[in-house]
Coordinates of C-alpha atoms and ligand atoms in Angstrom, one line a residue:
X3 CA 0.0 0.0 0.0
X4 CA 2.5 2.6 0.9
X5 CA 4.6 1.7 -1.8
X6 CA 1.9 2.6 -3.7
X7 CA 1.0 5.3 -2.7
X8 CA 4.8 6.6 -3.5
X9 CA 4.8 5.3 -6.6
X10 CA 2.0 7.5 -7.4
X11 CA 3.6 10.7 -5.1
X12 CA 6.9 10.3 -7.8
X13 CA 4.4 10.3 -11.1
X14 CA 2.1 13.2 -10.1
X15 CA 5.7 14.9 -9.3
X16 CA 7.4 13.8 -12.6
X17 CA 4.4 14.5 -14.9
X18 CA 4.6 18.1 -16.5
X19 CA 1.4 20.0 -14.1
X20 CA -1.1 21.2 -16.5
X21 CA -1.0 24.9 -15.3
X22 CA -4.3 26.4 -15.6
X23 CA -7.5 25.2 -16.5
X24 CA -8.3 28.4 -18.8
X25 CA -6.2 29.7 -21.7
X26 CA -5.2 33.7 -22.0
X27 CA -8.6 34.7 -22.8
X28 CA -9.2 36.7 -25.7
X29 CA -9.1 40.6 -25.0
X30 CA -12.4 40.9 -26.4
X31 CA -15.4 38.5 -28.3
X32 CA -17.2 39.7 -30.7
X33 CA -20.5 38.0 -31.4
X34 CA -21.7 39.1 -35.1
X35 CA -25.5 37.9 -36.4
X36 CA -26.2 38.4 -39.6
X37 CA -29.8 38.4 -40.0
X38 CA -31.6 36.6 -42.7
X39 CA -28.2 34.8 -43.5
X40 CA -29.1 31.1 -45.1
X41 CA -26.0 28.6 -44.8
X42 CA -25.9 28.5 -48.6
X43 CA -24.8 32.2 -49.4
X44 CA -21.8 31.1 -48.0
X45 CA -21.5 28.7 -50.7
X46 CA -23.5 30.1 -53.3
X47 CA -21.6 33.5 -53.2
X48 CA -18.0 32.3 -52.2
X49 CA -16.5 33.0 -55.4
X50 CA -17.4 36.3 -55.3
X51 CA -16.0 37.0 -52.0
X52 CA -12.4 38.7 -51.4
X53 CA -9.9 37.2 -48.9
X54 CA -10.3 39.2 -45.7
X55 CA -14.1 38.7 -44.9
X56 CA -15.7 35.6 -45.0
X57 CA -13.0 33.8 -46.4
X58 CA -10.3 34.8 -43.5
X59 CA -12.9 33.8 -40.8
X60 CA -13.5 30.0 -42.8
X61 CA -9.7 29.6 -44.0
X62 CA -8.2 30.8 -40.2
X63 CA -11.1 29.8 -38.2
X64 CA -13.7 26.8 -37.9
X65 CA -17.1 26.1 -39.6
X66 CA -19.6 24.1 -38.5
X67 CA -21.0 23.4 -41.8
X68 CA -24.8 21.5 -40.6
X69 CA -25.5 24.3 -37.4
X70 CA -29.3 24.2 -37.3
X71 CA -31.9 26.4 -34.9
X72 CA -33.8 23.6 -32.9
X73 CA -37.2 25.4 -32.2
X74 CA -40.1 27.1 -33.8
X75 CA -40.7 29.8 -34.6
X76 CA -37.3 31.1 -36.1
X77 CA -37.7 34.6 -36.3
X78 CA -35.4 37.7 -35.1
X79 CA -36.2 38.2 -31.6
X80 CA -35.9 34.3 -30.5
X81 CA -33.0 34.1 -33.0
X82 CA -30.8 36.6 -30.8
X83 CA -31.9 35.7 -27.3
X84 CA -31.2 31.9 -28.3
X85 CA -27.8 32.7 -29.8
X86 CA -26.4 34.8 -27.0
X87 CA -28.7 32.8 -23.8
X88 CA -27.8 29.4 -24.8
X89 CA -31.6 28.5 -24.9
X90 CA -34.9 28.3 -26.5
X91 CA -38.1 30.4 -26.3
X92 CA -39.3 26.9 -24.4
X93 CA -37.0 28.9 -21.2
X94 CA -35.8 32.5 -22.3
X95 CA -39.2 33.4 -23.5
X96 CA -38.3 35.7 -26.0
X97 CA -41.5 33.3 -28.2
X98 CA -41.7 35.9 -31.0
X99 CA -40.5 39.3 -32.5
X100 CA -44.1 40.2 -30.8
X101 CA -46.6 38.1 -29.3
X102 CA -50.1 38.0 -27.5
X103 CA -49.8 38.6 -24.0
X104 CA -52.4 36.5 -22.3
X105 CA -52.0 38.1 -19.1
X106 CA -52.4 41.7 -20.1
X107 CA -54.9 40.7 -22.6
X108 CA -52.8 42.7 -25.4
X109 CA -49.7 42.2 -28.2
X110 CA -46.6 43.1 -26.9
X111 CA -43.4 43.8 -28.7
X112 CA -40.4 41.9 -27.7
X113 CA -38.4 44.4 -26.6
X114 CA -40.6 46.8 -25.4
X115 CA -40.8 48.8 -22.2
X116 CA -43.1 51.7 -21.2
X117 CA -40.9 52.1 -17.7
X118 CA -37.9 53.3 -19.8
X119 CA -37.3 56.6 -21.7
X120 CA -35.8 57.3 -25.4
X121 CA -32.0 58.6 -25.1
X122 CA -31.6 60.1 -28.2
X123 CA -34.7 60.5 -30.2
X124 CA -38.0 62.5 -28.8
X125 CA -39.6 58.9 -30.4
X126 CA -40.2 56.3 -28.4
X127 CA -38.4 54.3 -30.5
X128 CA -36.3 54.1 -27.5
X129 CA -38.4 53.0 -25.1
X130 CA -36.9 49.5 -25.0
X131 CA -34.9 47.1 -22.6
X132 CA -34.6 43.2 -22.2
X133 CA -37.1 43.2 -19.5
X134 CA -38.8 39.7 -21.3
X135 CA -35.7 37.9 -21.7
X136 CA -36.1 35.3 -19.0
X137 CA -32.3 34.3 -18.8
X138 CA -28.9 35.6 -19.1
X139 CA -26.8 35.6 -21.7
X140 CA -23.0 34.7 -21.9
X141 CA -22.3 38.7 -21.6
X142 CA -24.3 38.9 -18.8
X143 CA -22.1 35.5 -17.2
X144 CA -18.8 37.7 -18.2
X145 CA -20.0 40.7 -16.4
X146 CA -20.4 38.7 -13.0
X147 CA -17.4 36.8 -13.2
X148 CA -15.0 39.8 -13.8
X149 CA -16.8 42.2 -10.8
X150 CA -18.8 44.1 -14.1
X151 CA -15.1 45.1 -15.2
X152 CA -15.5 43.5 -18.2
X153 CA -17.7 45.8 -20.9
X154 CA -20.6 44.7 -23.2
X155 CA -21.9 47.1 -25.5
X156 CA -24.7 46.3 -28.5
X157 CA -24.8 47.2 -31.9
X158 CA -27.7 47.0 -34.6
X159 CA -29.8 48.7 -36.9
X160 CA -32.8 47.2 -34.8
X161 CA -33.5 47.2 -31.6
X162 CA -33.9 43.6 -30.4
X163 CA -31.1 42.4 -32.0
X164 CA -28.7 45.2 -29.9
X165 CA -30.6 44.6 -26.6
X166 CA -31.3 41.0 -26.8
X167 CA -27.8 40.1 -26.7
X168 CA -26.2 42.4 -24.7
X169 CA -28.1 41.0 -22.3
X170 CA -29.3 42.8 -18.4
X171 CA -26.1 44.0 -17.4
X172 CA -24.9 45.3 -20.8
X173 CA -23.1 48.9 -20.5
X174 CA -25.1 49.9 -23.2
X175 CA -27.2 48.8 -26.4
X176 CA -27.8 51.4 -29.0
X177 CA -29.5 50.8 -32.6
X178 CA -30.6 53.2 -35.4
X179 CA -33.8 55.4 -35.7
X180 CA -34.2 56.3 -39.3
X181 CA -37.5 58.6 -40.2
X182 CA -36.2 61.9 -40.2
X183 CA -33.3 61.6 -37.7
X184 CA -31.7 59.1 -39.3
X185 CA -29.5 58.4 -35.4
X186 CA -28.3 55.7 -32.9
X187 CA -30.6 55.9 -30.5
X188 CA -30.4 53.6 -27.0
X189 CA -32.9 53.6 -24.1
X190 CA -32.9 54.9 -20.0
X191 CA -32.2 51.6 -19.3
X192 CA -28.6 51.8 -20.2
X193 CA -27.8 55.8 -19.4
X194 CA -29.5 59.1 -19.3
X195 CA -27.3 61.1 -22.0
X196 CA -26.0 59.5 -25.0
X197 CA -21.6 59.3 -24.5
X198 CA -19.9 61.9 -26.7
X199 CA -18.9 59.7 -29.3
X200 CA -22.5 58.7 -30.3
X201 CA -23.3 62.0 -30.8
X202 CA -20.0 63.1 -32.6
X203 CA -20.8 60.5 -34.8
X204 CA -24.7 61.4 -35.1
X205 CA -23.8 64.6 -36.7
X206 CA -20.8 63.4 -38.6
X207 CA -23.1 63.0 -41.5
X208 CA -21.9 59.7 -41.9
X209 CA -26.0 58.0 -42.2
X210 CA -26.6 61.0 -44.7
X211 CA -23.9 60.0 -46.8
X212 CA -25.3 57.0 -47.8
X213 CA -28.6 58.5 -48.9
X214 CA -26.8 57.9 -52.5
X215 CA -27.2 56.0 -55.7
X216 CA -26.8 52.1 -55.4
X217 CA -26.0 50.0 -57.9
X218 CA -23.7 46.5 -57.9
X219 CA -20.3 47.1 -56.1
X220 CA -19.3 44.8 -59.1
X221 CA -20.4 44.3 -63.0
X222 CA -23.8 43.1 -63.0
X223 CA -22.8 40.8 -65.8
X224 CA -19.8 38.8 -63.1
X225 CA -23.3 38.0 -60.8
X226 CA -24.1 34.3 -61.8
X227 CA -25.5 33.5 -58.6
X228 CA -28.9 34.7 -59.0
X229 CA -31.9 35.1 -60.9
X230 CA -32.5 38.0 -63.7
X231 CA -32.7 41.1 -62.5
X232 CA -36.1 42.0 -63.6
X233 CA -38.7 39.1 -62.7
X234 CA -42.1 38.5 -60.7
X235 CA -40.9 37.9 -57.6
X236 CA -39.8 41.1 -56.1
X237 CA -41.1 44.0 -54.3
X238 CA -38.7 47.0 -54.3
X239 CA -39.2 50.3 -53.4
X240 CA -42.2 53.2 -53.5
X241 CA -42.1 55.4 -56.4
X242 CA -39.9 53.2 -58.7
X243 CA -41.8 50.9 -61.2
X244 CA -39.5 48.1 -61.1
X245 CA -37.2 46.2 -59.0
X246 CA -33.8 46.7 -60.9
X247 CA -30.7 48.5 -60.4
X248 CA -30.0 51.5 -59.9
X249 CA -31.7 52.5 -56.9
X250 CA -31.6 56.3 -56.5
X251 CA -32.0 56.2 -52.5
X252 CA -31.8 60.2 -52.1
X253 CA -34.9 60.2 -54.3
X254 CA -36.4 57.4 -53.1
X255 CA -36.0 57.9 -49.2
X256 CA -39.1 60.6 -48.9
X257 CA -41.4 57.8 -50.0
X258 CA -39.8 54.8 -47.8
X259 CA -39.6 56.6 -44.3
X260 CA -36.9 58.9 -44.9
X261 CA -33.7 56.9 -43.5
X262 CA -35.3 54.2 -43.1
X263 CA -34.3 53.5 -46.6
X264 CA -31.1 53.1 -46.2
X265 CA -31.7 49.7 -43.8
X266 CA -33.2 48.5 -46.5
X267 CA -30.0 48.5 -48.6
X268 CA -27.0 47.2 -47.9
X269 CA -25.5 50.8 -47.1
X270 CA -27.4 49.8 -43.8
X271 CA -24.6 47.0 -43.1
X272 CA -21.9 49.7 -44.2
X273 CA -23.5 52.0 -41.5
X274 CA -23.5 49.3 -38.8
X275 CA -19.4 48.8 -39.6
X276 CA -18.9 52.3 -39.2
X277 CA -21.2 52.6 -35.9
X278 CA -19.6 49.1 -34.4
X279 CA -15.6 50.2 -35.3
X280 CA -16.7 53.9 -33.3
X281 CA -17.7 51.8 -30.3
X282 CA -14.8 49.9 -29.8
X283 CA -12.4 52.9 -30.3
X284 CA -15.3 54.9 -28.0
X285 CA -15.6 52.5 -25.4
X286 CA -12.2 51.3 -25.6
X287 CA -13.3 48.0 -26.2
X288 CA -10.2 45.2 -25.6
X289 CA -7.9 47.2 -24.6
X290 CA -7.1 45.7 -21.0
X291 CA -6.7 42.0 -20.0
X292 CA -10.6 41.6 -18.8
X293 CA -12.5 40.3 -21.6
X294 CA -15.1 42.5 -23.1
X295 CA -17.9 41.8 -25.3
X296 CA -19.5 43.8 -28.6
X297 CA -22.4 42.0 -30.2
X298 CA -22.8 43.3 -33.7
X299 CA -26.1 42.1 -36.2
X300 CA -26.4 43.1 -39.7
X301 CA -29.6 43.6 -39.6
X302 CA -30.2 45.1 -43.5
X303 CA -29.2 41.4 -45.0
X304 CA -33.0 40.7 -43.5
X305 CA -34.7 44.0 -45.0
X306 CA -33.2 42.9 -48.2
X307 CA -34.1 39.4 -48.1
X308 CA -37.5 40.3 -47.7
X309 CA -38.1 42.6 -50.3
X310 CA -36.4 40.9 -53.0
X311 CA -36.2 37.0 -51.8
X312 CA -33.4 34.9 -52.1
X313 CA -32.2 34.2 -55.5
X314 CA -32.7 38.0 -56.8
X315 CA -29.7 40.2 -57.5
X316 CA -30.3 43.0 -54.9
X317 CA -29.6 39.8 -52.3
X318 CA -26.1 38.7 -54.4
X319 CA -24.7 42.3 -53.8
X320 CA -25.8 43.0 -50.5
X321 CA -23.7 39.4 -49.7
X322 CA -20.9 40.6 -51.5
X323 CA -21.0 44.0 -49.7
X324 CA -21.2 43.0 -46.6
X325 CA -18.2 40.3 -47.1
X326 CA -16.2 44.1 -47.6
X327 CA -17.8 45.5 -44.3
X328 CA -16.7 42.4 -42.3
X329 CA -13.1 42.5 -43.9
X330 CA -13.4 46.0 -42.5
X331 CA -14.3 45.6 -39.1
X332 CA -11.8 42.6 -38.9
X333 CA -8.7 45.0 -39.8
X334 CA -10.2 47.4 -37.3
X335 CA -9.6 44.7 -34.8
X336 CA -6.6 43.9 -36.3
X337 CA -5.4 47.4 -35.4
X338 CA -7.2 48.4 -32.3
X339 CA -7.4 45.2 -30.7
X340 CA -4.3 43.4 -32.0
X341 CA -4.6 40.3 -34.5
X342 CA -4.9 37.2 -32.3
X343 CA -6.0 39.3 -29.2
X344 CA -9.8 38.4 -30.0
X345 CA -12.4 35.7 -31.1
X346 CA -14.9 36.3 -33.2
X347 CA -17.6 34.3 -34.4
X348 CA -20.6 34.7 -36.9
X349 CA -24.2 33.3 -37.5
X350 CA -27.5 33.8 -38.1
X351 CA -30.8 34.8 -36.4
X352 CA -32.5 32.5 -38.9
X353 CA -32.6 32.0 -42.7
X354 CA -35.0 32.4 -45.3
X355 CA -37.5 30.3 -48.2
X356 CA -36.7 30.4 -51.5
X357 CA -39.8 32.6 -53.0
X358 CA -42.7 30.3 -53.0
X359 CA -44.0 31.5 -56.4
X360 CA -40.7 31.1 -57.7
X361 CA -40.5 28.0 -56.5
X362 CA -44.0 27.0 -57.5
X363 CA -42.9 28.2 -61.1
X364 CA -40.2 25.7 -60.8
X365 CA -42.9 22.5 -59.6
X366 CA -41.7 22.7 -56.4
X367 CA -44.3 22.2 -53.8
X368 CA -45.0 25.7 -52.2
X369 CA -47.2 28.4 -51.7
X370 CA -48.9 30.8 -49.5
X371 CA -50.8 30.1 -46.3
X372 CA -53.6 32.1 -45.9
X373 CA -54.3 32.9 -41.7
X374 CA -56.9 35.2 -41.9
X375 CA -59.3 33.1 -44.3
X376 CA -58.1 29.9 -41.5
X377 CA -58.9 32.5 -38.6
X378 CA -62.9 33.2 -40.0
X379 CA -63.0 29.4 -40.5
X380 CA -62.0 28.2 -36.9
X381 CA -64.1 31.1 -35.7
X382 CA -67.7 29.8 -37.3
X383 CA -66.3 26.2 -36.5
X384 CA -66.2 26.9 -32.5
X385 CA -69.3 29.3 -32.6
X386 CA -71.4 25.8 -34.2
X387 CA -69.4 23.5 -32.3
X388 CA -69.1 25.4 -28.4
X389 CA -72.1 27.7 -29.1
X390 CA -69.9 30.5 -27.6
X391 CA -68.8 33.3 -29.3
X392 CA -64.7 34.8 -29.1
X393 CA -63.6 31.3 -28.0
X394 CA -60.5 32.6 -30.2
X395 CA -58.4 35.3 -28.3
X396 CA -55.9 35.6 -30.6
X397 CA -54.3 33.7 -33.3
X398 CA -50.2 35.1 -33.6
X399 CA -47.0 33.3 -34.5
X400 CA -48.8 29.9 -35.6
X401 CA -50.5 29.6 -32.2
X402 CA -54.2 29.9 -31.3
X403 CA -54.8 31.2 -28.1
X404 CA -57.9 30.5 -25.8
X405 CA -60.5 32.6 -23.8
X406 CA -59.8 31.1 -20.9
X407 CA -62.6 33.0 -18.9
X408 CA -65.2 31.9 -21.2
X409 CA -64.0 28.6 -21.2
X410 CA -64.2 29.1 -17.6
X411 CA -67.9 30.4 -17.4
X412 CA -68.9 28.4 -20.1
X413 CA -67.5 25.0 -17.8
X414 CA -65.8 23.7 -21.3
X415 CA -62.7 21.4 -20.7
X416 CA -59.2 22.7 -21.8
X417 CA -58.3 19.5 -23.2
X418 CA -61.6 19.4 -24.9
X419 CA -61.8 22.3 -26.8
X420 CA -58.1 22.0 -27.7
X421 CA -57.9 18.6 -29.1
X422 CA -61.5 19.4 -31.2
X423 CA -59.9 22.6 -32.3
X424 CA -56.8 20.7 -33.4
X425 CA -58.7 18.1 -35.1
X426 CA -60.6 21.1 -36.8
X427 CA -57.3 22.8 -38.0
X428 CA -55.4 19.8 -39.5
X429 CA -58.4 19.2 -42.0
X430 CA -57.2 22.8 -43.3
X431 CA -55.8 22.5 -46.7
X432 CA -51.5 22.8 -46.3
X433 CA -51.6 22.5 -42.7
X434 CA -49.2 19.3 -42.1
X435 CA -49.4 19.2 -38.0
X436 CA -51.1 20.3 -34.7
X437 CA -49.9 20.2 -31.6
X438 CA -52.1 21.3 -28.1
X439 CA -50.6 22.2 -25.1
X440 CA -51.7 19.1 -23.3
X441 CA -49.6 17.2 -25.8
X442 CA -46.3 20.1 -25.3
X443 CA -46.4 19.7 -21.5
X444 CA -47.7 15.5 -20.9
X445 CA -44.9 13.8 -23.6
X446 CA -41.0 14.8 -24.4
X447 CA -40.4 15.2 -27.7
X448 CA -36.4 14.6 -28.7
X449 CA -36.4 15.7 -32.6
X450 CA -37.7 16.5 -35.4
X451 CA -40.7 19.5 -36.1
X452 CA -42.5 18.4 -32.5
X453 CA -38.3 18.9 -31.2
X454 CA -38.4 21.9 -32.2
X455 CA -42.0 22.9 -31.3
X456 CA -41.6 22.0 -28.1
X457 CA -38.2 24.1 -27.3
X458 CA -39.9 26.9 -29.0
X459 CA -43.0 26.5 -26.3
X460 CA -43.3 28.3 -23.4
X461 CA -46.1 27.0 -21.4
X462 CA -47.1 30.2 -19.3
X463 CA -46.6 32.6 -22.4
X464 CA -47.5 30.3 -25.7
X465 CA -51.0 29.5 -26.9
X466 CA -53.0 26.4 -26.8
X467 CA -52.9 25.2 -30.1
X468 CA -49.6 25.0 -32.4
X469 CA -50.0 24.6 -36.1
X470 CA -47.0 23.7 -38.7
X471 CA -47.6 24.3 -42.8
X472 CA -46.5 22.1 -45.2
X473 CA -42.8 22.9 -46.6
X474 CA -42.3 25.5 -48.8
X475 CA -45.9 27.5 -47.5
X476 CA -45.4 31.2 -46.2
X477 CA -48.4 33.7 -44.5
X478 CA -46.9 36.6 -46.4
X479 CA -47.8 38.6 -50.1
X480 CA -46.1 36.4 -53.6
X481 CA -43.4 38.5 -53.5
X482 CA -40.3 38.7 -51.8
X483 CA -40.0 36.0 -49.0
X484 CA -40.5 35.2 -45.2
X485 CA -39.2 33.0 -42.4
X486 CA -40.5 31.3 -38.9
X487 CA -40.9 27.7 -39.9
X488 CA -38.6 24.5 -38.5
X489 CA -38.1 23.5 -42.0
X490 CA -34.5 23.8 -43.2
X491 CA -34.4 26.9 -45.5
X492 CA -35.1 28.2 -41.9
X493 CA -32.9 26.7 -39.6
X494 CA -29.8 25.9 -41.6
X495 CA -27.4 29.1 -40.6
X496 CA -23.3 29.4 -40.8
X497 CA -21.6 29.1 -37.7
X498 CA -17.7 30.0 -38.0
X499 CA -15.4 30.7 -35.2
X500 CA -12.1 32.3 -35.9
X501 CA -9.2 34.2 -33.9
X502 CA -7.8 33.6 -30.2
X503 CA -8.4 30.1 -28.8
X504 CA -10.0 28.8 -31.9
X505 CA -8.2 25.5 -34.0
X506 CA -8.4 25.6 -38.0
X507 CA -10.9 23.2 -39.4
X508 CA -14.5 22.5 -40.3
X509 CA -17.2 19.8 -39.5
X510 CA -20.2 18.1 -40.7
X511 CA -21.4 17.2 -37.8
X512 CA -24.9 18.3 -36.5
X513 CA -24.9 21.2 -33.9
X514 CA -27.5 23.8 -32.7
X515 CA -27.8 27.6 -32.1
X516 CA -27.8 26.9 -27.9
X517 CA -24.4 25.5 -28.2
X518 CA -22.6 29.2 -29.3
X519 CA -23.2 30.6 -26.0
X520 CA -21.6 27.7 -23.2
X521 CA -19.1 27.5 -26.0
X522 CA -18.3 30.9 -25.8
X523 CA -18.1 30.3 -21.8
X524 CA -16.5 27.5 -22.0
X525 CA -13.6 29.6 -24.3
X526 CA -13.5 32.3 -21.2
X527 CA -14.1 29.9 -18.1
X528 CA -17.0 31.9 -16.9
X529 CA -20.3 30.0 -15.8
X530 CA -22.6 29.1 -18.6
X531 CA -26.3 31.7 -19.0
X532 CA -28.3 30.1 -16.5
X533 CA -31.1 28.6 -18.4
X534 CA -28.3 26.8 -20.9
X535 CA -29.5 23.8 -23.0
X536 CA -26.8 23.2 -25.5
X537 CA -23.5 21.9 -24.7
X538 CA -19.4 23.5 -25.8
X539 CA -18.7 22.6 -29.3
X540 CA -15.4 21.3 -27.7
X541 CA -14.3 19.9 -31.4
X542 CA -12.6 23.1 -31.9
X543 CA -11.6 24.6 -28.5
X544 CA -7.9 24.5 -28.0
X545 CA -7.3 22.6 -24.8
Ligands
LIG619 ZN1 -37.1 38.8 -41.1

């Protein structure tokens, strides 16, 4: 025994002592969304690209080539609270970019919040916080563990994707009010006075400046990755007949909310570079040992994706713009931060369908999903079948949602009217699947669309009845295109990794939006946001 036990005393002395159990963090992570961003326009537009964007972050850095959201409904607001919390709606409760409120009886926005003022803007376009968001996120996890030393600040062109994932503790979110103003605006939540250097660069001019002519960065002619320029499928702007270049934003913007046109272009993106490489020289962002955070989302990828859908040309440019902005903000870093000194990494808030009538033109199963038509239907169906009237509260995000106080009064089971209800929907033409919330809470789904429903679910803020469309079917106009669905247009996002702490490779294998954020805190040895589902993507930490 004792000899043993020396035995064992010599080894543990000769064997080299692993020193630490954290690397030298990074000086500062930068978390960039890029909304509307579908896994393939990485592919589809990589020939196009230049070295020092995209490229630099796959070729330096690792890509998880089949990273997939794992709940319903993918949309901005859950996008960016899952990415940064670790979670799904089913726990952060960010269920929607809006929602009905059951409690209150009334929609509410996600980001909303009446007890906060605009900083900014007389609008109250400012009058927003993360008040909803039911977790942390790995930001808010870095703040504790370095006694709030270590700085989070929140960039975007919209609001909830600054505030979502900066997080509660963030020093400050800020995002842009076009109309008139055309500023970055934040809310009373963070500070009562914007810091000089937001409004040095409010009246720099810089947003103005891009009130200007846009055409492709590159000849028209070199863009093979799309569709003609001039087809069915698109929407473009007020007061120009057709959706082709050039767009002639200065005299476009009076008819498409002043400068709010210009998130609608991919200038918006350029604006967003600009804004993001002022805050980390203006906050001094990695410039000590203790870690920082900046969350930067590209918000205008998503305005453009909408308007013109996914295989137009107005999408090809903005990609390949965009690939400049990032090479920009990259050398930024290189130069204020050091190259090496940070990580970076990039995804998605969710992605996007190919235009259904485009599709449909192409005898692809698709189409359009009409909710009000379904809405009148269900209505006369539980009028006949309850003989109440405004059984139906509301009907948002794919849910139906009960009057529970007539149910109440009217002594008609929850269980009853849900499963009758259900069985009512599914007869609908292009409706595939119904779930009830008896069936969400009762059984454990592991994968698959009734996965993903139920991590999207929250029980005290979703409705009672969960519908799913076939593939390919949208609620939205035949042009331009949409999102929200668990199909894989919708969930299959890039995820790439690159700078401090990060090996060189790529994978295949399967991985999900909640693992970003206990990888990221796994990277900095910080606890992981408390409500974490998904697991470190260890494959390419450096041990
Ligand atoms: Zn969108």
């Amino acid at each position: 025994m004792k000899r043993y036990f020396l035995a064992f005393a010599l080894l543990l002395a000769l064997s080299p002592v692993k020193a630490q159990l954290v690397n030298e963090k990074p000086k500062l992570v930068v978390g960039i969304v890029v909304d509307q961003m579908r896994y393939d326009y990485l592919t589809r537009f990589w020939d196009q690209f230049g070295n020092d964007g995209f490229k630099r972050m796959v070729n330096n850095g690792f890509t998880f080539k089949n990273n997939h959201f794992n709940y319903i409904p993918t949309y901005t607001g859950p996008g960016h609270a899952s990415v940064f919390t670790g979670t799904t709606p089913a726990s952060h409760g960010i269920i929607g970019n809006g929602w009905y409120n059951k409690f209150e009886e009334e929609p509410v926005y996600c980001v909303s919040d009446s007890s906060v003022k605009s900083v900014g803007t007389e609008s109250y376009a400012g009058e927003m916080s993360p008040h909803r968001m039911l977790s942390t996120t790995f930001a808010d996890e870095n703040r504790l563990h370095t006694q709030m030393k270590g700085k989070t600040i929140g960039v975007a062109l919209k609001d909830r994707g600054a505030i979502l994932p900066a997080g509660h503790t963030a020093n400050a979110a800020y995002w842009f009010h076009g109309k008139e103003e055309g500023h970055w605006i934040s809310s009373s939540f963070y500070m009562e006075d914007l810091p000089k250097w937001v409004k040095d660069f409010n009246s720099s001019g810089k947003a103005k400046s891009y009130l200007k002519t846009w055409n492709t960065v590159k000849d028209v002619n070199s863009y093979a990755q799309s569709g003609i320029d001039e087809n069915n499928f698109e929407f473009g702007y007020d007061g120009k007949e057709t959706a082709t270049f050039p767009y002639d934003l200065k005299k476009l913007a009076p008819q498409n909310g002043d400068f709010d046109i210009i998130k609608a272009t991919p200038f918006g993106n350029d604006l967003t570079a600009d804004f993001a490489k002022a805050a980390i020289k203006g906050e001094s962002l990695g410039k000590d040992e203790i870690t920082d955070v900046l969350t930067l989302s590209f918000s205008s990828t998503d305005y453009v994706g909408h308007n013109f859908g996914v295989n137009s040309k107005e999408v090809e440019d903005t990609y390949i713009r965009l690939d400049l902005a990032i090479a920009d903000v990259l050398k930024y870093l290189d130069q204020e931060v050091g190259e090496g000194q940070y990580t970076v990494f990039l995804t998605s808030d969710h992605g996007a369908v190919d235009v259904p009538a485009y599709l449909k033109s192409k005898n692809i199963p698709s189409g359009y999903f009409d909710d009000g038509k379904a809405r009148d239907k269900l209505e006369t169906f539980a009028k006949e079948e309850f003989k109440v009237d405004s059984l139906i509260r509301n009907v948002s995000n794919s849910q139906i949602f009960l009057n529970y106080g007539l149910m109440k009064q009217k002594k008609l089971l929850a269980e009853d009217v849900e499963s009758k209800i259900a069985h009512f929907m599914l007869q609908q033409d292009n409706i595939s699947k119904v779930f009830t919330r008896d069936q969400l809470v009762s059984a454990g789904y592991a994968s698959g669309i009734s996965g993903s429903i139920q991590n999207g679910y929250n029980q005290k803020r979703s409705g009672d009845i969960v519908f799913v469309t076939d593939p390919g079917y949208i609620v939205y106009p035949e042009k331009g295109t949409t999102h929200g669905s668990g199909f894989s247009y919708d969930t299959h996002v890039p995820l790439i990794f690159f700078g401090k702490g990060i090996k060189k490779g790529s994978t295949f294998e399967h991985s999900e939006i909640p693992d970003i954020a206990p990888t990221i805190s796994a990277m900095l040895g910080i606890s992981f946001p408390n409500a974490t589902t998904g697991k470190p993507l260890s494959i390419m930490l450096k041990d």
